[in-house]
Amino acid sequence: MSSSPSSAHWLGLVGTIWLQTINGPNSDFPVYSSQLKELKGISQVQLNFLAFASDAGKLFGWFSGVAALYVPLSLVAFVGACFGLVGYGVQYLLVDSPGLKFWHLFLLTALAGNGICWINTVCFLLSVKNFASRSRVAVSLATSYLGLSAKVYTSLAETMPRLADSKAKTYLLLNAVVPVIVTVFVAPALRLFDLKSDSMSSTDTAFLVMFAITLATGACAVVGSIGSTASWLSSREQMVSLSVLLAVPILIPVALKMNKIGEAKREKDDAVVVIEVTDLETTAAEEEVGGLQLLKKPDFWLYFFSYMFSGTLGLVFLNNLGQIAESRGLGRTSTLVSLSSSFGFFGRLLPSFMDYYSAKSGHSISRTGSMASLMAPMACAFFMLLNQGSVFLYASTAIIGTCTGAMTSVAVSATIELFGAKNFAVNHNVLVSNIPVGSLCFGYFSALLYQREASKRGAATCSGASCYQATFAIWGASCVVGTLLCVVLYVRSRSRLLSYFLARCSSEGLTTASICDDDSKQQWMPYDCDLVDVYMRISESTCLLSMYNFCKTVVAVFGPEYLRQPNAADTERLLAINAKRGFSRHA
């Protein structure tokens, strides 16, 4: 166990944040897709298949979940980075060569897409297991930085325009090299730590500081996107400001480490009470499901298709953003991509705020309910795109980017809420296989409609708002269907929880008063759990579980004040009380 788990697990979260920031190399595909289309002489349908290829790698993402059970997480992340290095690196070296065929590009892009799953698995596991009491907040906070990937890569490419002789090669080189460099740099921090010494008060303070840093980073990204449109902020200035803000979170584990050293120097021989609680049983809200059982669950298929008709649909829109902007006559595609990336960042960050403050108030927000509420505005945004105005294009892109980002973040916790945390690494990778399925269906269909409009004009490319008019209407209707499916999933999950507690109460005859009476007898009287069974008619396992929940609540509510180390003010107060009672302050 680490000597300073508080600073160590925050160091792991900072490493996770940096990994997530660069783990979206496929998000910059819309920027160079048009040039790649010209270089290789491929059709719009083939171009959409390349966008699908990155998602196709997620079909085998469950391999990363299995690997994480047996090998160190740093090695899992490094394997994912190497997949990206091979996938994008070979494309960079041979993209100008006629020997690099379309199917080569497809396989290499799919390999790189699979590498993204390996890094994501590491990030999710670190956030969930290193922050047991704040796992939802940590996951949302870390995944929010994935929304900055497109912004980071576009800023790097614009800062270093001479990195390669074409825009496509510049992005391919960055996509190949940057993840490997960052993964090697943060690998020592990618470890799981025991959190028994974690201080609730210090964790809350650290999260508040992290929220402030994250908001400043997102604001910088949005200002940079708007500034690039108005040409009053250079790419170099954007990159420098982003780099500084991305480096600032490292100060949190440093400050926690210094604080712990200072506390150790002030410690006397005073005894400190430490209460350790260990999870005894999985709650009803997190039923453990894994393997083939997952595919037999109706909730799995409701979740699968509701996400495919909403979150995946948003990703397909973002993949086609370059062609959409080009068809409407927008010159700088990178501006629109940066805008979607910046708002996607805030969308991913939104659930962490809600989870943090709901946990402080003693409530928990339903993940399926959150997903349903995010799908509705997304459907409206697709219908807004039917208007030909550029304002509607920018507004819809911001809405879709925000909602897609939020759903991506919420989906991680929704998997745990519906199917438990034990098999999370494999379950979530199975669930996100809806992304390649939806990407293939929706992307291929939109490409066919695009080519049909282009053939009417007798050209290889299509220009005008009508190129994607029918596509937007179909996507909007699909998103409405996804919203309805998610509402059904939300109702089912609430009904399951309610029936669980009602059945438990009716079968065992338990009330709140009887459980509290049982807890009191276990704490203040020399009663064993099996003796309580005779008097209270409560089984031993239920006694232990209720006692555990009682202690866990007491520690969560009163721990920050009564289980902390005594400070100088406490000592002065005690000495003053003793002085009033006639004792010497110097005794």
Coordinates of C-alpha atoms in Angstrom, one line a residue:
M1 CA 0.0 0.0 0.0
S2 CA 1.2 3.5 -0.8
S3 CA 2.4 5.6 2.1
S4 CA 0.3 8.4 0.9
P5 CA -2.8 7.0 -0.8
S6 CA -4.6 10.4 -0.9
S7 CA -2.0 12.0 -3.1
A8 CA -1.3 8.7 -5.0
H9 CA -4.8 8.2 -6.2
W10 CA -5.1 11.8 -7.2
L11 CA -1.9 11.4 -9.2
G12 CA -3.6 8.5 -11.0
L13 CA -6.6 10.7 -11.7
V14 CA -4.4 13.4 -13.2
G15 CA -2.7 10.7 -15.4
T16 CA -6.2 9.5 -16.4
I17 CA -7.2 13.1 -17.4
W18 CA -4.1 13.5 -19.6
L19 CA -4.8 10.1 -21.2
Q20 CA -8.4 11.1 -21.9
T21 CA -7.3 14.4 -23.4
I22 CA -5.3 12.6 -26.2
N23 CA -7.5 9.5 -26.5
G24 CA -9.7 10.8 -29.2
P25 CA -7.4 10.8 -32.3
N26 CA -10.4 9.7 -34.4
S27 CA -12.2 12.9 -33.5
D28 CA -10.1 15.0 -35.9
F29 CA -11.0 12.8 -38.8
P30 CA -13.6 15.3 -40.2
V31 CA -10.8 17.9 -40.5
Y32 CA -8.7 15.9 -43.0
S33 CA -11.4 13.5 -44.4
S34 CA -12.0 15.7 -47.6
Q35 CA -8.3 15.8 -48.4
L36 CA -7.9 12.0 -47.7
K37 CA -10.9 11.5 -50.1
E38 CA -9.0 13.3 -52.9
L39 CA -5.6 11.7 -52.2
K40 CA -6.9 8.2 -52.4
G41 CA -9.7 8.8 -54.9
I42 CA -12.4 7.2 -52.8
S43 CA -16.2 7.8 -52.9
Q44 CA -18.4 9.3 -50.1
V45 CA -19.6 5.8 -49.2
Q46 CA -16.0 4.5 -48.8
L47 CA -15.2 7.6 -46.7
N48 CA -18.1 6.8 -44.4
F49 CA -16.8 3.3 -44.1
L50 CA -13.4 4.7 -42.9
A51 CA -15.3 6.7 -40.3
F52 CA -17.0 3.5 -39.3
A53 CA -13.7 1.6 -39.2
S54 CA -12.6 3.5 -36.1
D55 CA -15.8 2.5 -34.4
A56 CA -15.5 -1.1 -35.7
G57 CA -12.5 -1.6 -33.5
K58 CA -14.8 -1.3 -30.5
L59 CA -16.4 -4.6 -31.5
F60 CA -13.3 -6.2 -30.0
G61 CA -12.9 -3.8 -27.1
W62 CA -13.9 -6.5 -24.6
F63 CA -10.4 -7.9 -25.0
S64 CA -9.1 -5.0 -23.1
G65 CA -11.5 -5.7 -20.2
V66 CA -10.2 -9.3 -20.0
A67 CA -6.6 -8.2 -20.2
A68 CA -7.1 -5.7 -17.4
L69 CA -8.0 -8.7 -15.1
Y70 CA -4.6 -10.3 -15.5
V71 CA -1.9 -7.6 -16.5
P72 CA -1.0 -4.2 -15.0
L73 CA -3.1 -1.3 -16.1
S74 CA 0.0 0.6 -17.4
L75 CA 0.7 -2.3 -19.8
V76 CA -2.9 -2.3 -21.0
A77 CA -2.7 1.4 -21.7
F78 CA 0.6 1.0 -23.5
V79 CA -0.8 -1.8 -25.7
G80 CA -3.6 0.5 -26.7
A81 CA -1.2 3.3 -27.6
C82 CA 0.9 0.9 -29.7
F83 CA -2.2 -0.1 -31.6
G84 CA -2.7 3.6 -32.5
L85 CA 1.0 4.0 -33.4
V86 CA 0.8 1.1 -35.9
G87 CA -2.6 2.1 -37.2
Y88 CA -2.0 5.8 -37.9
G89 CA 1.8 5.5 -38.3
V90 CA 1.5 3.1 -41.3
Q91 CA -1.1 5.4 -42.9
Y92 CA 1.2 8.4 -42.4
L93 CA 4.1 6.6 -44.1
L94 CA 2.2 5.2 -47.0
V95 CA -0.8 7.5 -47.6
D96 CA 0.8 8.9 -50.8
S97 CA 1.6 5.4 -52.1
P98 CA -0.7 3.8 -54.6
G99 CA 0.0 0.5 -53.0
L100 CA -2.0 1.5 -49.9
K101 CA -5.5 0.4 -50.8
F102 CA -8.8 1.2 -49.3
W103 CA -9.1 -2.0 -47.4
H104 CA -5.6 -1.4 -45.9
L105 CA -6.9 2.0 -44.6
F106 CA -9.9 0.3 -43.2
L107 CA -8.0 -2.4 -41.2
L108 CA -5.4 0.1 -40.0
T109 CA -8.1 2.6 -38.8
A110 CA -10.0 -0.3 -37.1
L111 CA -6.8 -1.3 -35.2
A112 CA -6.3 2.3 -34.0
G113 CA -9.9 2.4 -32.9
N114 CA -9.5 -0.7 -30.9
G115 CA -6.5 0.9 -29.2
I116 CA -8.8 3.7 -28.0
C117 CA -10.9 1.0 -26.1
W118 CA -7.8 -0.2 -24.3
I119 CA -6.9 3.2 -23.0
N120 CA -10.5 4.0 -22.1
T121 CA -10.7 0.7 -20.1
V122 CA -7.7 1.8 -18.0
C123 CA -9.1 5.2 -17.4
F124 CA -12.6 4.0 -16.3
L125 CA -11.2 1.3 -14.0
L126 CA -8.9 3.8 -12.3
S127 CA -11.7 6.3 -11.8
V128 CA -14.2 3.7 -10.5
K129 CA -11.9 1.8 -8.1
N130 CA -9.6 4.5 -6.9
F131 CA -12.6 6.7 -5.9
A132 CA -15.1 4.3 -4.4
S133 CA -17.2 7.0 -2.7
R134 CA -16.9 9.4 -5.6
S135 CA -16.7 7.1 -8.5
R136 CA -19.4 8.8 -10.6
V137 CA -17.8 12.2 -10.1
A138 CA -14.3 10.9 -10.9
V139 CA -15.5 9.1 -14.1
S140 CA -17.4 12.1 -15.4
L141 CA -14.5 14.4 -14.6
A142 CA -12.0 12.2 -16.4
T143 CA -14.1 11.5 -19.4
S144 CA -14.9 15.2 -19.8
Y145 CA -11.4 15.7 -21.0
L146 CA -12.0 13.3 -23.9
G147 CA -14.1 16.1 -25.4
L148 CA -11.0 18.2 -25.7
S149 CA -9.2 15.7 -28.0
A150 CA -10.3 17.3 -31.3
K151 CA -9.4 20.7 -30.0
V152 CA -6.0 19.6 -28.8
Y153 CA -5.1 17.9 -32.1
T154 CA -6.4 20.7 -34.3
S155 CA -4.4 23.3 -32.2
L156 CA -1.3 21.2 -32.5
A157 CA -1.7 20.8 -36.2
E158 CA -2.3 24.5 -36.7
T159 CA 0.7 25.4 -34.4
M160 CA 3.0 23.1 -36.4
P161 CA 1.8 23.4 -40.0
R162 CA 5.2 22.3 -41.4
L163 CA 5.2 19.0 -39.6
A164 CA 4.2 17.2 -42.8
D165 CA 3.7 18.2 -46.4
S166 CA -0.1 17.8 -46.2
K167 CA -2.9 18.3 -43.7
A168 CA -3.8 14.6 -43.8
K169 CA -0.3 13.5 -43.0
T170 CA 0.1 16.1 -40.2
Y171 CA -3.0 14.7 -38.4
L172 CA -2.0 11.1 -39.0
L173 CA 1.5 11.7 -37.6
L174 CA 0.0 13.5 -34.5
N175 CA -2.6 10.7 -34.0
A176 CA 0.2 8.1 -34.1
V177 CA 2.8 9.7 -31.9
V178 CA 1.1 11.8 -29.2
P179 CA -0.8 9.0 -27.4
V180 CA 2.4 6.9 -27.1
I181 CA 4.4 9.8 -25.6
V182 CA 1.7 10.7 -23.1
T183 CA 1.1 7.0 -22.1
V184 CA 4.8 6.4 -21.4
F185 CA 4.9 9.6 -19.4
V186 CA 1.9 8.8 -17.1
A187 CA 2.5 5.0 -16.9
P188 CA 4.0 5.0 -13.4
A189 CA 0.8 6.7 -12.0
L190 CA -1.6 4.2 -13.6
R191 CA -2.0 2.0 -10.5
L192 CA -4.8 1.0 -8.1
F193 CA -4.4 2.1 -4.5
D194 CA -6.0 1.2 -1.2
L195 CA -8.2 4.1 -0.1
K196 CA -8.7 3.2 3.6
S197 CA -6.7 6.3 4.6
D198 CA -8.6 8.6 2.3
S199 CA -9.9 11.7 4.0
M200 CA -13.4 12.8 2.9
S201 CA -12.8 16.5 3.6
S202 CA -9.5 16.6 1.7
T203 CA -11.2 14.7 -1.2
D204 CA -14.1 17.2 -1.3
T205 CA -11.7 20.2 -1.4
A206 CA -9.6 18.6 -4.1
F207 CA -12.6 18.0 -6.2
L208 CA -13.8 21.6 -5.9
V209 CA -10.3 22.8 -7.0
M210 CA -10.4 20.3 -9.9
F211 CA -13.8 21.6 -10.9
A212 CA -12.5 25.2 -11.1
I213 CA -9.5 24.1 -13.2
T214 CA -11.7 22.1 -15.5
L215 CA -14.1 25.0 -16.0
A216 CA -11.2 27.3 -16.8
T217 CA -9.8 24.7 -19.3
G218 CA -13.2 24.4 -21.0
A219 CA -13.7 28.1 -21.2
C220 CA -10.2 28.4 -22.7
A221 CA -11.2 25.9 -25.4
V222 CA -14.5 27.7 -26.2
V223 CA -12.8 31.1 -26.4
G224 CA -10.1 29.5 -28.6
S225 CA -12.7 28.2 -31.0
I226 CA -14.5 31.5 -31.2
G227 CA -11.2 33.4 -31.4
S228 CA -10.0 31.3 -34.3
T229 CA -13.2 32.2 -36.2
A230 CA -12.6 35.9 -35.5
S231 CA -8.8 35.7 -36.1
W232 CA -7.9 37.6 -33.0
L233 CA -6.3 34.6 -31.2
S234 CA -3.5 32.7 -32.8
S235 CA -3.2 28.9 -32.8
R236 CA 0.1 29.1 -30.9
E237 CA -1.5 31.2 -28.1
Q238 CA -4.4 28.7 -27.9
M239 CA -2.0 25.8 -27.6
V240 CA 0.1 27.5 -24.9
S241 CA -2.9 28.4 -22.8
L242 CA -4.4 24.9 -23.1
S243 CA -1.0 23.3 -22.2
V244 CA -0.7 25.4 -19.0
L245 CA -4.3 24.6 -17.9
L246 CA -3.8 20.9 -18.6
A247 CA -0.6 20.9 -16.5
V248 CA -2.2 22.7 -13.5
P249 CA -4.0 19.6 -12.0
I250 CA -0.7 18.1 -11.1
L251 CA -0.6 20.7 -8.3
I252 CA -3.4 18.9 -6.5
P253 CA -1.5 15.6 -5.6
V254 CA 1.6 17.7 -4.9
A255 CA -0.4 19.9 -2.4
L256 CA -2.0 16.8 -0.8
K257 CA 1.4 15.2 -0.4
M258 CA 2.9 18.4 1.2
N259 CA -0.2 18.6 3.5
K260 CA 0.3 15.0 4.7
I261 CA 4.0 15.7 5.4
G262 CA 3.0 18.7 7.4
E263 CA 0.4 16.8 9.4
A264 CA 2.9 14.0 10.1
K265 CA 5.3 16.6 11.6
R266 CA 2.5 18.0 13.9
E267 CA 1.3 14.6 15.1
K268 CA 1.9 13.7 18.7
D269 CA 1.2 10.4 20.5
D270 CA -2.5 11.0 20.3
A271 CA -4.6 8.0 19.3
V272 CA -6.7 8.4 16.3
V273 CA -9.9 6.4 15.8
V274 CA -10.1 4.8 12.4
I275 CA -13.2 3.0 11.3
E276 CA -12.8 0.7 8.4
V277 CA -15.8 -0.5 6.5
T278 CA -15.8 -3.1 3.7
D279 CA -18.5 -3.8 1.2
L280 CA -20.4 -6.8 2.4
E281 CA -23.0 -7.1 -0.2
T282 CA -23.9 -5.6 -3.6
T283 CA -26.9 -3.3 -3.4
A284 CA -30.1 -3.9 -5.3
A285 CA -29.4 -1.0 -7.6
E286 CA -26.2 -2.7 -8.8
E287 CA -27.2 -6.2 -9.7
E288 CA -24.1 -8.2 -10.7
V289 CA -24.5 -9.5 -14.3
G290 CA -21.8 -10.8 -16.5
G291 CA -21.1 -13.1 -19.4
L292 CA -23.9 -14.5 -21.5
Q293 CA -26.4 -13.5 -18.8
L294 CA -26.0 -9.9 -20.0
L295 CA -27.4 -10.8 -23.4
K296 CA -30.5 -12.4 -21.8
K297 CA -31.5 -9.2 -20.0
P298 CA -34.2 -7.0 -21.6
D299 CA -32.6 -4.0 -20.0
F300 CA -29.4 -4.7 -22.0
W301 CA -31.2 -4.5 -25.3
L302 CA -33.2 -1.4 -24.3
Y303 CA -29.9 0.3 -23.2
F304 CA -28.1 -1.0 -26.4
F305 CA -30.7 0.5 -28.9
S306 CA -31.5 3.6 -26.9
Y307 CA -27.8 4.5 -26.9
M308 CA -27.4 3.6 -30.5
F309 CA -30.3 5.9 -31.5
S310 CA -28.9 8.8 -29.6
G311 CA -25.3 8.9 -28.4
T312 CA -24.0 6.8 -31.4
L313 CA -26.1 9.0 -33.7
G314 CA -24.4 12.1 -32.3
L315 CA -21.0 10.5 -33.0
V316 CA -22.0 9.8 -36.6
F317 CA -23.0 13.4 -37.0
L318 CA -19.6 14.5 -35.6
N319 CA -17.8 12.1 -38.0
N320 CA -19.7 13.7 -40.9
L321 CA -19.2 17.2 -39.7
G322 CA -16.5 17.9 -42.3
Q323 CA -18.7 16.9 -45.3
I324 CA -21.7 18.8 -43.8
A325 CA -19.6 22.0 -43.4
E326 CA -18.2 21.6 -46.9
S327 CA -21.7 21.1 -48.4
R328 CA -22.8 24.3 -46.8
G329 CA -19.8 26.3 -48.1
L330 CA -18.0 26.8 -44.8
G331 CA -14.3 27.3 -45.5
R332 CA -12.7 26.3 -42.1
T333 CA -13.9 22.9 -41.1
S334 CA -11.6 22.8 -38.1
T335 CA -13.5 25.7 -36.5
L336 CA -16.7 23.7 -36.4
V337 CA -14.9 20.6 -35.2
S338 CA -13.2 22.6 -32.4
L339 CA -16.6 24.0 -31.4
S340 CA -18.2 20.5 -31.1
S341 CA -15.2 19.4 -29.2
S342 CA -15.3 22.3 -26.7
F343 CA -19.0 21.9 -26.0
G344 CA -18.6 18.1 -25.8
F345 CA -16.1 18.8 -23.0
F346 CA -18.7 20.7 -21.0
G347 CA -21.3 18.1 -21.8
R348 CA -19.1 15.4 -20.3
L349 CA -18.3 17.6 -17.3
L350 CA -22.0 18.3 -16.5
P351 CA -22.8 14.9 -14.9
S352 CA -19.8 15.3 -12.5
F353 CA -21.3 18.5 -11.1
M354 CA -24.7 17.0 -10.7
D355 CA -23.3 13.8 -9.0
Y356 CA -21.1 15.8 -6.6
Y357 CA -23.8 18.1 -5.3
S358 CA -26.5 15.3 -5.2
A359 CA -24.1 13.1 -3.2
K360 CA -23.6 16.0 -0.8
S361 CA -27.3 16.3 -0.3
G362 CA -27.7 12.5 0.2
H363 CA -29.4 11.8 -3.1
S364 CA -28.5 9.8 -6.2
I365 CA -29.5 10.8 -9.7
S366 CA -30.7 8.0 -12.0
R367 CA -28.4 7.5 -14.9
T368 CA -31.1 6.2 -17.2
G369 CA -33.3 9.2 -16.3
S370 CA -30.4 11.5 -17.1
M371 CA -29.8 9.8 -20.5
A372 CA -33.5 10.2 -21.4
S373 CA -33.4 13.9 -20.5
L374 CA -30.4 14.4 -22.7
M375 CA -31.8 12.7 -25.8
A376 CA -34.8 15.1 -26.1
P377 CA -32.8 18.3 -26.9
M378 CA -30.6 16.3 -29.2
A379 CA -33.6 15.3 -31.3
C380 CA -34.7 18.9 -31.5
A381 CA -31.2 19.9 -32.7
F382 CA -31.4 17.5 -35.6
F383 CA -34.6 19.0 -36.7
M384 CA -33.1 22.5 -36.3
L385 CA -30.5 21.5 -39.0
L386 CA -33.3 21.4 -41.6
N387 CA -32.9 25.2 -41.5
Q388 CA -30.3 26.4 -44.0
G389 CA -28.9 29.2 -41.9
S390 CA -25.3 29.0 -40.6
V391 CA -26.4 30.1 -37.1
F392 CA -28.6 27.0 -36.9
L393 CA -25.7 24.8 -37.9
Y394 CA -23.4 26.2 -35.2
A395 CA -26.2 26.1 -32.6
S396 CA -27.1 22.5 -33.4
T397 CA -23.5 21.4 -33.5
A398 CA -23.1 22.9 -30.0
I399 CA -26.2 21.1 -28.7
I400 CA -25.4 17.8 -30.2
G401 CA -21.8 18.0 -29.0
T402 CA -22.9 18.8 -25.5
C403 CA -25.6 16.0 -25.3
T404 CA -23.4 13.4 -26.9
G405 CA -20.5 14.2 -24.5
A406 CA -22.8 14.0 -21.5
M407 CA -24.3 10.7 -22.6
T408 CA -20.8 9.3 -23.1
S409 CA -19.9 10.2 -19.6
V410 CA -23.3 9.1 -18.0
A411 CA -23.1 5.7 -19.9
V412 CA -20.1 4.5 -17.9
S413 CA -22.0 4.9 -14.6
A414 CA -25.2 3.6 -16.1
T415 CA -23.5 0.3 -16.9
I416 CA -22.6 0.0 -13.2
E417 CA -26.1 1.0 -12.1
L418 CA -27.8 -1.6 -14.3
F419 CA -25.4 -4.5 -14.3
G420 CA -23.0 -4.0 -11.3
A421 CA -19.3 -3.1 -11.0
K422 CA -17.8 -6.6 -10.7
N423 CA -17.7 -7.3 -14.5
F424 CA -17.7 -3.6 -15.5
A425 CA -14.6 -3.7 -17.8
V426 CA -16.1 -6.4 -20.0
N427 CA -19.8 -5.4 -19.7
H428 CA -19.2 -1.8 -20.8
N429 CA -17.1 -2.8 -23.8
V430 CA -19.9 -5.2 -24.9
L431 CA -22.4 -2.4 -24.5
V432 CA -20.5 0.1 -26.6
S433 CA -20.4 -2.3 -29.5
N434 CA -23.6 -0.5 -30.4
I435 CA -21.3 2.3 -31.6
P436 CA -19.9 0.4 -34.7
V437 CA -23.3 -1.1 -35.5
G438 CA -25.0 2.4 -35.4
S439 CA -22.0 4.0 -37.2
L440 CA -22.3 1.5 -40.0
C441 CA -26.1 1.8 -40.4
F442 CA -26.5 5.5 -40.0
G443 CA -23.2 6.5 -41.7
Y444 CA -23.8 4.2 -44.7
F445 CA -27.4 5.4 -45.1
S446 CA -26.3 9.1 -45.0
A447 CA -23.6 8.5 -47.6
L448 CA -26.1 6.9 -50.0
L449 CA -28.4 9.9 -49.7
Y450 CA -25.4 12.2 -50.2
Q451 CA -24.3 10.5 -53.3
R452 CA -27.8 10.4 -54.7
E453 CA -28.0 14.2 -54.3
A454 CA -24.5 14.6 -55.9
S455 CA -25.5 12.4 -58.9
K456 CA -28.6 14.6 -59.5
R457 CA -26.1 17.5 -60.0
G458 CA -23.8 15.4 -62.1
A459 CA -20.8 15.9 -59.8
A460 CA -18.7 13.9 -57.4
T461 CA -19.4 16.2 -54.5
C462 CA -22.7 17.7 -53.3
S463 CA -23.2 21.4 -52.4
G464 CA -26.2 22.9 -50.7
A465 CA -28.4 22.4 -47.7
S466 CA -30.4 19.7 -49.5
C467 CA -27.4 17.3 -49.4
Y468 CA -28.2 16.2 -45.9
Q469 CA -31.9 17.4 -45.6
A470 CA -33.4 13.9 -45.6
T471 CA -30.6 12.6 -43.4
F472 CA -31.3 15.1 -40.7
A473 CA -35.0 14.3 -40.7
I474 CA -34.3 10.6 -40.3
W475 CA -31.7 11.1 -37.6
G476 CA -34.1 13.3 -35.7
A477 CA -36.9 10.7 -35.9
S478 CA -34.4 8.0 -34.8
C479 CA -33.4 10.1 -31.8
V480 CA -37.0 10.4 -30.8
V481 CA -37.3 6.6 -30.8
G482 CA -34.1 6.4 -28.7
T483 CA -35.6 8.8 -26.2
L484 CA -38.8 6.6 -25.8
L485 CA -36.7 3.5 -25.4
C486 CA -34.6 5.1 -22.6
V487 CA -37.8 6.3 -20.9
V488 CA -39.0 2.6 -20.8
L489 CA -35.6 1.6 -19.4
Y490 CA -35.9 4.3 -16.7
V491 CA -39.3 3.1 -15.7
R492 CA -38.2 -0.5 -15.6
S493 CA -35.1 0.3 -13.4
R494 CA -37.2 2.2 -11.0
S495 CA -39.9 -0.5 -10.8
R496 CA -37.2 -3.1 -10.2
L497 CA -35.8 -1.2 -7.2
L498 CA -39.2 -0.5 -5.8
S499 CA -40.3 -4.2 -6.1
Y500 CA -37.0 -5.2 -4.5
F501 CA -37.5 -3.1 -1.3
L502 CA -41.2 -3.9 -1.1
A503 CA -40.6 -7.7 -1.4
R504 CA -37.8 -7.5 1.2
C505 CA -40.0 -5.6 3.6
S506 CA -43.1 -7.9 3.2
S507 CA -41.1 -11.2 3.3
E508 CA -39.0 -10.3 6.3
G509 CA -41.5 -7.9 8.1
L510 CA -38.8 -5.3 8.5
T511 CA -39.5 -1.6 9.2
T512 CA -37.1 1.3 9.8
A513 CA -37.8 1.2 13.5
S514 CA -37.0 -2.5 13.8
I515 CA -33.7 -2.2 11.8
C516 CA -32.6 0.8 14.0
D517 CA -33.5 -1.2 17.1
D518 CA -31.4 -4.1 15.8
D519 CA -28.5 -1.8 15.1
S520 CA -28.7 -0.3 18.6
K521 CA -28.7 -3.7 20.2
Q522 CA -25.6 -4.7 18.2
Q523 CA -23.7 -1.5 19.1
W524 CA -24.6 -1.0 22.8
M525 CA -25.4 -4.5 24.1
P526 CA -23.3 -7.7 24.0
Y527 CA -25.6 -9.3 21.4
D528 CA -24.4 -11.5 18.6
C529 CA -26.2 -11.3 15.2
D530 CA -27.8 -14.8 15.6
L531 CA -29.2 -13.8 19.1
V532 CA -30.9 -10.8 17.5
D533 CA -32.5 -13.2 15.1
V534 CA -34.5 -14.8 17.9
Y535 CA -35.9 -11.5 19.3
M536 CA -36.2 -9.3 16.3
R537 CA -36.9 -12.0 13.7
I538 CA -34.1 -10.6 11.5
S539 CA -31.5 -13.0 9.9
E540 CA -27.8 -12.7 10.6
S541 CA -26.9 -11.6 7.1
T542 CA -29.5 -8.8 7.2
C543 CA -28.3 -7.7 10.6
L544 CA -24.7 -7.4 9.3
L545 CA -25.8 -5.6 6.2
S546 CA -28.0 -3.1 8.1
M547 CA -25.2 -2.6 10.7
Y548 CA -22.7 -1.9 7.8
N549 CA -25.0 0.6 6.2
F550 CA -25.6 2.3 9.5
C551 CA -21.9 2.7 10.2
K552 CA -21.2 3.8 6.7
T553 CA -23.7 6.6 7.0
V554 CA -22.4 7.7 10.3
V555 CA -18.8 7.8 9.0
A556 CA -19.9 9.7 5.9
V557 CA -21.9 12.3 7.9
F558 CA -19.8 12.8 11.0
G559 CA -16.4 11.5 9.8
P560 CA -15.1 14.8 8.3
E561 CA -15.6 16.5 11.7
Y562 CA -15.0 13.8 14.3
L563 CA -12.5 11.4 12.7
R564 CA -10.0 14.0 11.6
Q565 CA -6.6 14.7 13.2
P566 CA -6.8 17.3 16.1
N567 CA -5.3 20.7 15.2
A568 CA -4.0 23.6 17.3
A569 CA -7.5 25.1 17.7
D570 CA -8.8 21.9 19.2
T571 CA -5.9 21.7 21.6
E572 CA -6.4 25.3 22.7
R573 CA -10.1 24.8 23.2
L574 CA -9.5 21.7 25.4
L575 CA -6.9 23.5 27.5
A576 CA -9.3 26.4 28.0
I577 CA -12.0 24.1 29.2
N578 CA -9.6 22.4 31.6
A579 CA -8.4 25.7 32.9
K580 CA -12.0 26.7 33.8
R581 CA -12.3 23.5 35.7
G582 CA -9.2 24.3 37.8
F583 CA -6.6 22.3 35.9
S584 CA -3.3 23.8 34.9
R585 CA -2.8 24.6 31.2
H586 CA 0.8 23.3 31.5
A587 CA 0.1 20.0 33.3

